[in-house]
Amino acid sequence: MADTIFETRVEQHRGELLAYCYRMLGSVHEAEDLVQDTMLRAWQARERYDERRASIRTWLYRIATNVCLTALEGKARRPLPSGLGAASTDPETPLVPAFEVPWLEPFPDDPAERAVRRDGLRLALVAAMQSLPARQRAVWVLREVLEFSAAEVASLLDTSVAAVNSALQRARAGLADVAEVAPPDDPAVRRTVEAYVRAFEAADVTALVELLTEDAVLEMPPVPLWFVGRHDYGAFIRRVFAMRGTGWRMVPTIANGQPAVAAYAPGDGVHRLHTLQVFTVVDGLVAHTVVFQSPAVFAAFKLADTL
């Protein structure tokens, strides 16, 4: 196979491989490194690739799976604050970041590859997946999201079909409590997020709280702090306005196939990037907001520093 043709055929799978490695690792930046490693290994082994035995896509997933499983050996899972301890009931709790924790990162949406990437990317789902053993994680993604057959997955993992089916059953049980959510372009979801943005920009906490479910969750990595319920969620938002002022601006985007906004805080005549906020909307109300404040996350989403 000519090198240029091989390179072209391999590169067309980079986007979906990135999403796969992200689902496995929970980090965009680690996923990018692993995809690069996958591509390098594929290039080095190109003379040994036999398209009569497997499609180039299947072959690449075999390499990527091995790369991911190796990377996950001995590595701590990437959590969100709600996965580490009980919710706080004091909105005045000091906001002390825990930079030593390898926090779960959000994944930027790419319209060009949305159909491939969005399925199985919900933030809560990726967070739950981090608690699964690595091979279960791989089996679930390969079977449920990427729709490889049990026989193909067995070949990818050098195991039996029975072992694949058993791992899939256990993975399904571990992810059973993660609810489905409507896509961000669903009209009801869009209306809810737009109303939330209007309330936040107007510093109207009363209106904002009315858009929350009774048990809405607010969490904000790298601060290991989270709140549950309309009252505590609203109380913390009041604290935010007291600390950072009012007159925020919010720019819509998409993360993990969910509605999100880049939030810009006012100050010195400009609005400076403060957080990326990812929403889970259920039945027309915000059920979960994850607020990320990390330069690495901002860079992955290519967010402007100021407005």
Coordinates of C-alpha atoms in Angstrom, one line a residue:
M1 CA 0.0 0.0 0.0
A2 CA 1.4 3.4 -1.0
D3 CA 2.4 5.5 2.0
T4 CA 0.4 8.5 1.1
I5 CA -2.8 6.4 0.5
F6 CA -2.2 4.6 3.9
E7 CA -1.7 7.9 5.7
T8 CA -5.0 9.3 4.2
R9 CA -6.9 6.2 5.1
V10 CA -5.6 6.3 8.7
E11 CA -6.1 10.0 9.2
Q12 CA -9.8 9.8 8.4
H13 CA -10.4 7.9 11.6
R14 CA -8.5 10.3 13.9
G15 CA -11.7 12.1 15.1
E16 CA -13.5 9.0 16.2
L17 CA -10.4 7.5 17.7
L18 CA -10.0 10.7 19.8
A19 CA -13.6 10.3 21.1
Y20 CA -12.9 6.7 21.9
C21 CA -9.7 7.4 23.8
Y22 CA -11.5 10.2 25.6
R23 CA -14.3 7.9 26.7
M24 CA -11.6 5.5 28.0
L25 CA -9.4 8.1 29.8
G26 CA -11.8 11.0 30.6
S27 CA -9.2 13.5 29.5
V28 CA -9.0 15.3 26.1
H29 CA -5.3 16.0 26.4
E30 CA -4.4 12.4 27.3
A31 CA -6.7 11.2 24.5
E32 CA -4.9 13.4 22.0
D33 CA -1.5 11.9 23.1
L34 CA -2.9 8.3 22.9
V35 CA -4.3 8.9 19.4
Q36 CA -0.9 10.3 18.3
D37 CA 0.7 7.1 19.7
T38 CA -1.9 5.0 17.9
M39 CA -1.1 6.7 14.6
L40 CA 2.6 6.3 15.1
R41 CA 2.3 2.6 15.9
A42 CA 0.1 2.2 12.8
W43 CA 2.6 3.9 10.6
Q44 CA 5.4 1.8 12.0
A45 CA 3.4 -1.4 11.4
R46 CA 2.0 -0.4 8.0
E47 CA 4.0 -3.0 6.1
R48 CA 2.4 -5.7 8.3
Y49 CA -1.2 -4.6 7.9
D50 CA -3.2 -7.2 5.9
E51 CA -6.6 -5.8 4.8
R52 CA -7.8 -9.3 4.1
R53 CA -7.8 -10.0 7.9
A54 CA -9.4 -6.8 9.1
S55 CA -10.6 -3.4 7.9
I56 CA -8.2 -0.6 8.6
R57 CA -10.7 0.9 11.1
T58 CA -10.8 -2.4 13.0
W59 CA -7.1 -2.6 13.0
L60 CA -6.7 1.0 14.3
Y61 CA -9.2 0.3 17.1
R62 CA -7.1 -2.8 18.1
I63 CA -4.0 -0.6 18.4
A64 CA -5.9 2.2 20.2
T65 CA -7.5 -0.2 22.6
N66 CA -4.1 -1.7 23.6
V67 CA -2.7 1.8 23.9
C68 CA -5.5 2.9 26.2
L69 CA -5.4 -0.2 28.4
T70 CA -1.7 0.2 28.9
A71 CA -2.2 3.9 29.7
L72 CA -4.8 3.0 32.3
E73 CA -2.6 0.5 34.2
G74 CA -2.3 1.7 37.8
K75 CA -3.9 5.0 37.0
A76 CA -6.5 6.6 39.3
R77 CA -10.0 7.2 37.8
R78 CA -10.9 10.8 36.8
P79 CA -13.8 11.9 39.0
L80 CA -16.1 14.8 39.4
P81 CA -16.5 16.3 42.9
S82 CA -19.9 14.5 43.3
G83 CA -18.0 11.2 43.0
L84 CA -15.7 11.9 45.9
G85 CA -17.8 12.7 48.9
A86 CA -21.0 14.2 50.3
A87 CA -22.6 17.4 49.1
S88 CA -21.9 20.6 50.9
T89 CA -24.7 22.5 52.6
D90 CA -22.7 25.7 53.3
P91 CA -22.5 28.1 50.3
E92 CA -19.8 30.0 52.1
T93 CA -17.4 27.1 52.2
P94 CA -13.9 28.3 51.1
L95 CA -13.2 27.6 47.4
V96 CA -9.9 25.7 47.6
P97 CA -8.9 23.9 44.4
A98 CA -7.6 20.4 44.6
F99 CA -5.1 20.4 41.8
E100 CA -3.7 17.0 42.8
V101 CA -6.9 15.3 41.7
P102 CA -6.9 14.2 38.0
W103 CA -10.4 15.7 37.3
L104 CA -12.6 14.5 34.5
E105 CA -12.5 16.9 31.6
P106 CA -15.3 17.9 29.2
F107 CA -15.0 17.1 25.5
P108 CA -15.5 19.8 22.8
D109 CA -18.1 19.3 20.2
D110 CA -17.1 19.1 16.5
P111 CA -20.0 19.6 14.1
A112 CA -18.1 17.9 11.3
E113 CA -18.0 14.6 13.3
R114 CA -20.9 15.1 15.6
A115 CA -22.7 11.9 14.7
V116 CA -19.6 9.8 15.4
R117 CA -18.7 11.6 18.6
R118 CA -21.8 12.5 20.4
D119 CA -23.3 9.1 21.2
G120 CA -22.0 7.8 24.5
L121 CA -20.3 11.1 25.4
R122 CA -22.7 12.5 28.1
L123 CA -20.6 13.8 30.9
A124 CA -22.4 11.8 33.6
L125 CA -21.9 8.7 31.5
V126 CA -18.2 9.3 31.0
A127 CA -17.9 10.0 34.7
A128 CA -19.7 6.7 35.5
M129 CA -17.5 4.8 33.0
Q130 CA -14.4 5.8 35.0
S131 CA -15.5 3.6 37.8
L132 CA -15.6 0.5 35.5
P133 CA -12.5 -1.7 35.1
A134 CA -10.6 -0.7 32.0
R135 CA -11.5 -3.8 29.9
Q136 CA -15.2 -3.5 30.8
R137 CA -15.0 0.1 29.7
A138 CA -13.5 -0.9 26.4
V139 CA -16.0 -3.6 25.8
W140 CA -19.0 -1.3 26.6
V141 CA -17.8 1.4 24.2
L142 CA -16.8 -1.0 21.4
R143 CA -20.1 -2.9 21.6
E144 CA -22.7 -0.2 22.6
V145 CA -21.3 2.9 21.0
L146 CA -19.2 1.7 18.1
E147 CA -21.3 -1.4 17.4
F148 CA -18.6 -3.9 16.9
S149 CA -19.8 -7.4 17.1
A150 CA -18.9 -9.6 20.1
A151 CA -16.6 -11.6 17.9
E152 CA -14.8 -8.5 16.7
V153 CA -14.4 -7.2 20.2
A154 CA -13.1 -10.6 21.3
S155 CA -10.5 -10.4 18.6
L156 CA -9.6 -6.9 19.5
L157 CA -9.0 -7.8 23.1
D158 CA -7.6 -11.3 22.5
T159 CA -10.3 -12.9 24.6
S160 CA -13.4 -15.1 24.0
V161 CA -16.9 -14.1 23.0
A162 CA -18.2 -15.4 26.3
A163 CA -15.8 -13.1 28.2
V164 CA -16.9 -10.2 26.1
N165 CA -20.6 -10.9 26.7
S166 CA -19.9 -11.3 30.5
A167 CA -18.0 -8.0 30.6
L168 CA -20.7 -6.2 28.7
Q169 CA -23.3 -7.4 31.1
R170 CA -21.4 -6.2 34.1
A171 CA -20.7 -2.8 32.4
R172 CA -24.3 -2.3 31.6
A173 CA -25.2 -2.9 35.2
G174 CA -22.6 -0.4 36.3
L175 CA -24.0 2.2 34.0
A176 CA -27.7 1.5 34.4
D177 CA -28.5 4.5 36.5
V178 CA -27.2 7.0 34.0
A179 CA -30.2 8.6 32.4
E180 CA -30.6 9.5 28.8
V181 CA -30.9 13.2 28.0
A182 CA -32.2 15.1 25.0
P183 CA -29.7 16.6 22.5
P184 CA -28.7 20.2 22.9
D185 CA -30.5 21.3 19.7
D186 CA -33.8 19.9 21.1
P187 CA -36.2 23.0 21.1
A188 CA -37.2 22.4 24.8
V189 CA -33.6 22.1 25.9
R190 CA -32.6 25.2 23.9
R191 CA -35.4 27.2 25.5
T192 CA -34.4 26.1 29.0
V193 CA -30.7 27.0 28.5
E194 CA -31.6 30.3 26.9
A195 CA -33.8 31.2 29.9
Y196 CA -31.0 30.1 32.3
V197 CA -28.5 32.4 30.4
R198 CA -30.9 35.3 30.6
A199 CA -31.4 34.8 34.3
F200 CA -27.7 34.5 35.0
E201 CA -26.8 37.6 32.9
A202 CA -29.5 39.5 34.7
A203 CA -28.3 38.2 38.1
D204 CA -31.9 37.1 38.7
V205 CA -31.3 34.2 41.1
T206 CA -35.0 33.8 41.7
A207 CA -35.7 33.2 38.0
L208 CA -32.7 31.0 37.7
V209 CA -33.8 28.7 40.6
E210 CA -37.2 28.3 39.0
L211 CA -35.4 26.6 36.1
L212 CA -33.8 23.9 38.3
T213 CA -35.1 20.5 39.2
E214 CA -35.8 20.0 43.0
D215 CA -32.6 18.0 43.3
A216 CA -30.4 19.9 40.9
V217 CA -26.6 19.4 41.3
L218 CA -24.0 22.1 40.9
E219 CA -20.3 21.1 41.0
M220 CA -17.1 22.9 40.0
P221 CA -13.8 21.1 39.5
P222 CA -11.0 21.6 40.4
V223 CA -12.8 22.7 43.6
P224 CA -13.9 19.5 45.4
L225 CA -17.2 21.0 46.3
W226 CA -20.7 20.4 45.2
F227 CA -24.3 21.3 46.1
V228 CA -27.6 19.5 45.6
G229 CA -31.1 21.0 45.7
R230 CA -32.5 24.3 44.5
H231 CA -31.9 26.2 47.8
D232 CA -28.2 25.4 48.1
Y233 CA -27.6 25.8 44.3
G234 CA -29.3 29.3 44.4
A235 CA -27.4 30.3 47.6
F236 CA -24.1 29.6 45.9
I237 CA -25.0 31.5 42.8
R238 CA -25.8 34.5 45.0
R239 CA -22.4 34.1 46.5
V240 CA -20.8 34.1 43.0
F241 CA -22.5 37.5 42.2
A242 CA -21.4 38.9 45.6
M243 CA -17.8 37.9 44.9
R244 CA -17.5 38.5 41.2
G245 CA -20.2 41.2 40.5
T246 CA -23.1 41.2 38.1
G247 CA -23.3 41.8 34.4
W248 CA -21.9 38.5 33.3
R249 CA -21.9 37.5 29.6
M250 CA -22.4 33.9 28.5
V251 CA -21.5 32.4 25.0
P252 CA -23.2 29.2 24.0
T253 CA -21.3 26.1 22.9
I254 CA -21.6 22.3 23.2
A255 CA -19.6 19.9 25.4
N256 CA -20.0 16.1 25.4
G257 CA -23.1 16.5 23.2
Q258 CA -24.7 18.6 25.9
P259 CA -25.5 22.4 26.0
A260 CA -22.8 24.5 27.5
V261 CA -21.7 28.1 27.9
A262 CA -18.5 29.9 28.3
A263 CA -19.1 32.4 31.1
Y264 CA -17.3 35.7 31.2
A265 CA -17.1 37.7 34.4
P266 CA -17.2 41.5 34.4
G267 CA -14.2 43.6 35.6
D268 CA -12.1 46.6 34.6
G269 CA -14.3 47.4 31.6
V270 CA -13.9 44.0 30.0
H271 CA -15.4 40.5 30.4
R272 CA -12.8 37.9 31.2
L273 CA -13.2 34.1 30.7
H274 CA -14.2 32.6 34.0
T275 CA -15.7 29.1 33.5
L276 CA -17.1 26.6 31.1
Q277 CA -20.5 25.4 32.3
V278 CA -22.0 22.2 31.0
F279 CA -25.8 21.5 31.5
T280 CA -27.9 18.4 31.8
V281 CA -31.5 19.3 31.0
V282 CA -34.3 16.9 32.0
D283 CA -38.0 17.6 31.3
G284 CA -37.4 21.2 30.6
L285 CA -35.4 21.9 33.8
V286 CA -31.6 22.0 34.6
A287 CA -30.8 18.9 36.6
H288 CA -27.0 19.2 36.7
T289 CA -24.4 21.9 36.0
V290 CA -20.7 21.1 35.9
V291 CA -18.6 24.3 36.1
F292 CA -15.0 23.9 34.8
Q293 CA -12.3 26.4 35.6
S294 CA -9.2 25.1 34.0
P295 CA -6.8 26.7 31.5
A296 CA -6.4 23.2 29.9
V297 CA -10.2 23.0 29.4
F298 CA -10.3 26.5 28.0
A299 CA -7.6 25.7 25.5
A300 CA -9.3 22.5 24.4
F301 CA -12.5 24.5 23.6
K302 CA -10.5 27.4 22.0
L303 CA -12.3 29.9 24.1
A304 CA -11.4 33.6 23.9
D305 CA -9.8 35.1 27.0
T306 CA -11.9 38.2 26.9
L307 CA -15.0 39.6 25.3

